C-alpha positions as a printed NumPy array, in Angstrom:
array([[ 14.989,  18.429,   2.706],
       [ 14.209,  15.599,   5.876],
       [ 17.275,  13.609,   7.546],
       [ 17.329,  10.532,   9.321],
       [ 18.761,  12.044,  12.822],
       [ 21.131,   9.914,  15.128],
       [ 19.022,   8.039,  17.821],
       [ 16.218,   7.878,  15.506],
       [ 13.83 ,   4.957,  16.295],
       [ 12.01 ,   4.22 ,  12.694],
       [  8.623,   2.252,  12.821],
       [  8.84 ,  -0.002,   9.434],
       [  5.153,   0.249,   8.301],
       [  4.783,  -2.856,   6.72 ],
       [  1.966,  -5.262,   5.735],
       [  1.483,  -8.503,   3.581],
       [ -1.91 ,  -9.174,   1.546],
       [ -2.597, -11.769,   4.282],
       [ -2.721,  -9.025,   6.851],
       [ -6.265,  -6.39 ,   7.233],
       [ -3.451,  -3.558,   7.555],
       [ -2.076,  -4.847,   3.977],
       [ -2.508,  -1.362,   1.671],
       [ -2.103,   1.908,   1.42 ],
       [ -4.712,   3.616,   3.895],
       [ -3.77 ,   1.091,   6.73 ],
       [ -0.593,   1.659,   6.453],
       [ -1.143,   5.547,   6.417],
       [ -2.791,   4.795,   9.79 ],
       [ -0.231,   2.73 ,  11.011],
       [  2.904,   5.577,  10.577],
       [  0.151,   7.856,  12.289],
       [ -0.035,   5.944,  15.092],
       [  4.415,   5.629,  15.21 ],
       [  4.642,   9.223,  15.13 ],
       [  2.543,   9.592,  17.334],
       [  4.87 ,   6.822,  19.844],
       [  7.55 ,   8.705,  19.067],
       [  8.929,   7.473,  16.002],
       [ 11.51 ,   9.794,  13.914],
       [ 10.802,   8.057,  11.167],
       [  9.226,   5.462,   8.876],
       [ 10.187,   3.202,   5.964],
       [  7.98 ,   2.502,   3.505],
       [  7.353,  -0.241,   0.528],
       [  6.129,   0.688,  -3.082],
       [  4.915,   3.962,  -3.988],
       [  1.183,   4.084,  -2.877],
       [  1.877,   3.013,   0.258],
       [  4.817,   5.75 ,   0.324],
       [  2.696,   8.592,  -1.617],
       [ -0.134,   8.07 ,   1.338],
       [  2.204,   7.941,   4.003],
       [  3.435,  11.343,   3.248],
       [ -0.168,  12.583,   3.001],
       [  0.129,  12.361,   7.062],
       [  3.148,  13.327,   8.296],
       [  6.217,  14.694,   7.55 ],
       [  8.804,  12.571,   9.395],
       [ 11.639,  11.353,   7.2  ],
       [ 10.154,   8.281,   4.71 ],
       [ 12.775,   5.551,   3.735],
       [ 11.627,   4.197,   0.908],
       [ 11.857,   0.866,  -0.789],
       [ 10.374,  -1.318,  -3.287],
       [ 10.08 ,  -4.77 ,  -3.357],
       [ 10.099,  -6.312,  -6.897],
       [ 10.526,  -9.576,  -8.407],
       [ 12.156, -13.133,  -6.416],
       [ 12.092, -12.413,  -2.798],
       [ 14.868, -14.64 ,  -2.763],
       [ 17.   , -12.412,  -5.076],
       [ 17.863,  -8.839,  -4.943],
       [ 14.167,  -7.54 ,  -4.552],
       [ 14.634,  -4.414,  -2.492],
       [ 14.753,  -1.347,  -4.561],
       [ 16.461,  -3.722,  -7.184],
       [ 16.616,  -0.875, -10.386],
       [ 17.319,   2.766, -10.51 ],
       [ 13.554,   2.905, -12.35 ],
       [ 11.999,   1.312,  -8.785],
       [ 13.804,   3.841,  -6.703],
       [ 12.785,   7.278,  -8.951],
       [  9.092,   5.705,  -8.579],
       [  9.131,   5.83 ,  -4.271],
       [ 11.082,   9.286,  -4.56 ],
       [  8.312,  10.468,  -6.363],
       [  6.13 ,   9.704,  -4.143],
       [  7.991,  11.036,  -1.112],
       [ 10.353,   8.675,   0.239],
       [ 13.224,  11.501,   1.367],
       [ 16.1  ,   8.365,   1.597],
       [ 16.241,   5.029,  -0.573],
       [ 17.327,   1.582,   1.198],
       [ 18.089,  -1.721,  -1.577],
       [ 19.506,  -4.594,  -1.327],
       [ 23.507,  -4.385,  -1.228],
       [ 24.054,  -7.62 ,  -0.909],
       [ 26.968,  -9.617,  -3.079],
       [ 24.438, -11.535,  -4.538],
       [ 24.3  , -10.221,  -9.184],
       [ 21.622,  -8.034,  -9.384],
       [ 17.966,  -8.673, -12.078],
       [ 19.224,  -5.984, -13.845],
       [ 23.286,  -7.311, -14.536],
       [ 24.143,  -3.8  , -12.682],
       [ 26.602,  -3.052, -10.716],
       [ 25.583,  -1.847,  -7.276],
       [ 27.746,   0.772,  -6.967],
       [ 26.348,   2.274, -10.71 ],
       [ 22.685,   2.278,  -9.38 ],
       [ 23.613,   3.996,  -6.265],
       [ 25.654,   6.972,  -8.546],
       [ 22.442,   7.386, -10.926],
       [ 19.97 ,   7.729,  -7.491],
       [ 22.599,  10.446,  -5.659],
       [ 22.978,  12.402,  -9.41 ],
       [ 19.715,  12.085, -10.776],
       [ 17.102,  12.022,  -7.566],
       [ 19.396,  13.821,  -5.496],
       [ 18.554,  11.85 ,  -1.818],
       [ 20.89 ,   9.488,   0.282],
       [ 21.411,   5.882,  -0.053],
       [ 21.046,   2.744,   2.362],
       [ 22.399,  -0.593,   1.629],
       [ 20.896,  -3.012,   3.309],
       [ 23.303,  -5.709,   3.731],
       [ 24.25 ,  -9.025,   4.967],
       [ 28.117,  -9.103,   6.616],
       [ 30.844,  -7.548,   6.746],
       [ 31.674,  -7.587,   3.224],
       [ 29.226,  -6.425,   2.096],
       [ 29.125,  -3.571,   4.024],
       [ 32.332,  -2.783,   3.018],
       [ 31.467,  -2.948,  -0.238],
       [ 28.322,  -0.738,  -0.176],
       [ 30.401,   2.031,   1.058],
       [ 32.864,   1.579,  -1.253],
       [ 29.971,   2.025,  -3.718],
       [ 29.057,   5.316,  -2.584],
       [ 26.545,   3.946,   0.087],
       [ 25.329,   7.022,   2.736],
       [ 23.863,   4.758,   5.487],
       [ 24.901,   1.076,   5.764],
       [ 22.29 ,  -0.84 ,   7.736],
       [ 22.441,  -4.758,   8.365],
       [ 18.512,  -5.513,   7.515],
       [ 19.59 ,  -8.523,   5.313],
       [ 21.575, -10.04 ,   7.697],
       [ 21.203, -14.099,   8.203],
       [ 18.272, -14.3  ,   5.529],
       [ 20.695, -14.799,   2.471],
       [ 22.014, -17.883,   4.064],
       [ 18.992, -19.597,   5.708],
       [ 20.459, -19.749,   9.165],
       [ 18.645, -16.162,  10.76 ],
       [ 19.541, -15.417,  13.935],
       [ 16.77 , -15.349,  16.992],
       [ 17.671, -11.982,  18.191],
       [ 19.284,  -8.784,  16.522],
       [ 23.164,  -9.08 ,  14.936],
       [ 24.654,  -7.192,  17.897],
       [ 27.885,  -8.393,  16.401],
       [ 26.959,  -6.905,  12.379],
       [ 26.701,  -3.793,  14.056],
       [ 30.064,  -3.893,  15.884],
       [ 31.819,  -4.46 ,  12.992],
       [ 30.119,  -2.518,  10.356],
       [ 30.453,   1.052,  13.263],
       [ 34.131,  -0.359,  13.918],
       [ 34.955,  -0.767,  10.145],
       [ 33.066,   1.839,   8.414],
       [ 33.16 ,   5.96 ,   8.177],
       [ 28.693,   6.497,   7.991],
       [ 25.331,   6.199,   9.943],
       [ 24.958,   2.286,  10.576],
       [ 21.605,   1.254,  11.05 ],
       [ 20.2  ,  -1.588,  12.842],
       [ 17.426,  -3.673,  11.632],
       [ 15.996,  -7.526,  11.791],
       [ 14.795,  -8.98 ,  15.074],
       [ 14.99 ,  -6.343,  17.275],
       [ 11.853,  -6.82 ,  19.728],
       [ 12.275,  -5.39 ,  22.514],
       [ 14.183,  -2.324,  24.785],
       [ 16.845,  -4.361,  25.882],
       [ 17.251,  -5.771,  21.977],
       [ 17.62 ,  -1.375,  21.222],
       [ 19.863,  -1.452,  23.947],
       [ 22.388,  -3.64 ,  22.447],
       [ 22.117,  -2.654,  18.881],
       [ 22.476,   0.841,  20.162],
       [ 25.756,   0.197,  22.734],
       [ 27.188,  -1.549,  19.472],
       [ 27.19 ,   1.475,  17.434],
       [ 24.193,   2.144,  15.928],
       [ 23.138,   5.572,  15.164],
       [ 19.111,   4.916,  14.418],
       [ 17.06 ,   1.641,  14.527],
       [ 14.739,   0.426,  12.147],
       [ 11.757,  -2.043,  14.406],
       [  9.1  ,  -3.704,  12.258],
       [  7.081,  -6.715,  13.56 ],
       [  7.581,  -6.087,  17.075],
       [  5.001,  -2.869,  16.265],
       [  3.377,  -3.231,  13.652],
       [  2.494,  -6.968,  13.244],
       [ -0.39 ,  -7.423,  15.089],
       [ -0.838, -10.949,  14.538],
       [  2.656, -11.862,  15.284],
       [  2.565, -10.328,  18.576],
       [ -0.604, -12.162,  19.438],
       [  0.549, -15.634,  18.073],
       [  3.839, -15.145,  20.687],
       [  0.859, -14.146,  23.13 ],
       [ -1.361, -17.555,  22.684],
       [  2.233, -19.659,  22.489],
       [  3.013, -19.057,  25.879],
       [ -0.255, -19.94 ,  27.34 ],
       [  0.035, -23.017,  29.472],
       [ -2.182, -25.496,  27.682],
       [ -4.685, -26.854,  30.327]])
């Protein structure tokens, strides 16, 4: 089984409908480009994108399936969502492990336990706080990630949540993955120095529209 190695930079290959790269073909090309640049894993959304990426790379795929209300628990919210992306080729499942109510009424421990027992893959818990991270590890998560920091309280930080990485690394006995608003080599070094086992980067690599807009915004107005 492919695993997430220490020191890995994983690239999150996702795009919305407004992005010209949207769709399995575009995401497969993005994954190939990420691998060529040295990425050690790919994070991908939905069975179609996961299957397309699996067809072009042997890198570990962190699979998610965004379903339902984006203001609630919608990153792989159910066991069935996880099963679909494992069948498509994902090696790990990432899921929302915040303390918010889940749409199917189950506890996150039930979902993690069933994924382990029936799908046989590790689970990465996307959390927003230290308390959620502690609860996720207690529930059986193999990896804890800072993916949802700032997205559940309406006040996302301007940069990576280095302090949450540090807190989780100090308290938990499992790998900690830093994800969220990591844009520069300095950001990568800061989360690694704080104890991150691996790093996931998305928009800063895979969203040329965002990159272009930020650079255009730096041009002085005549």
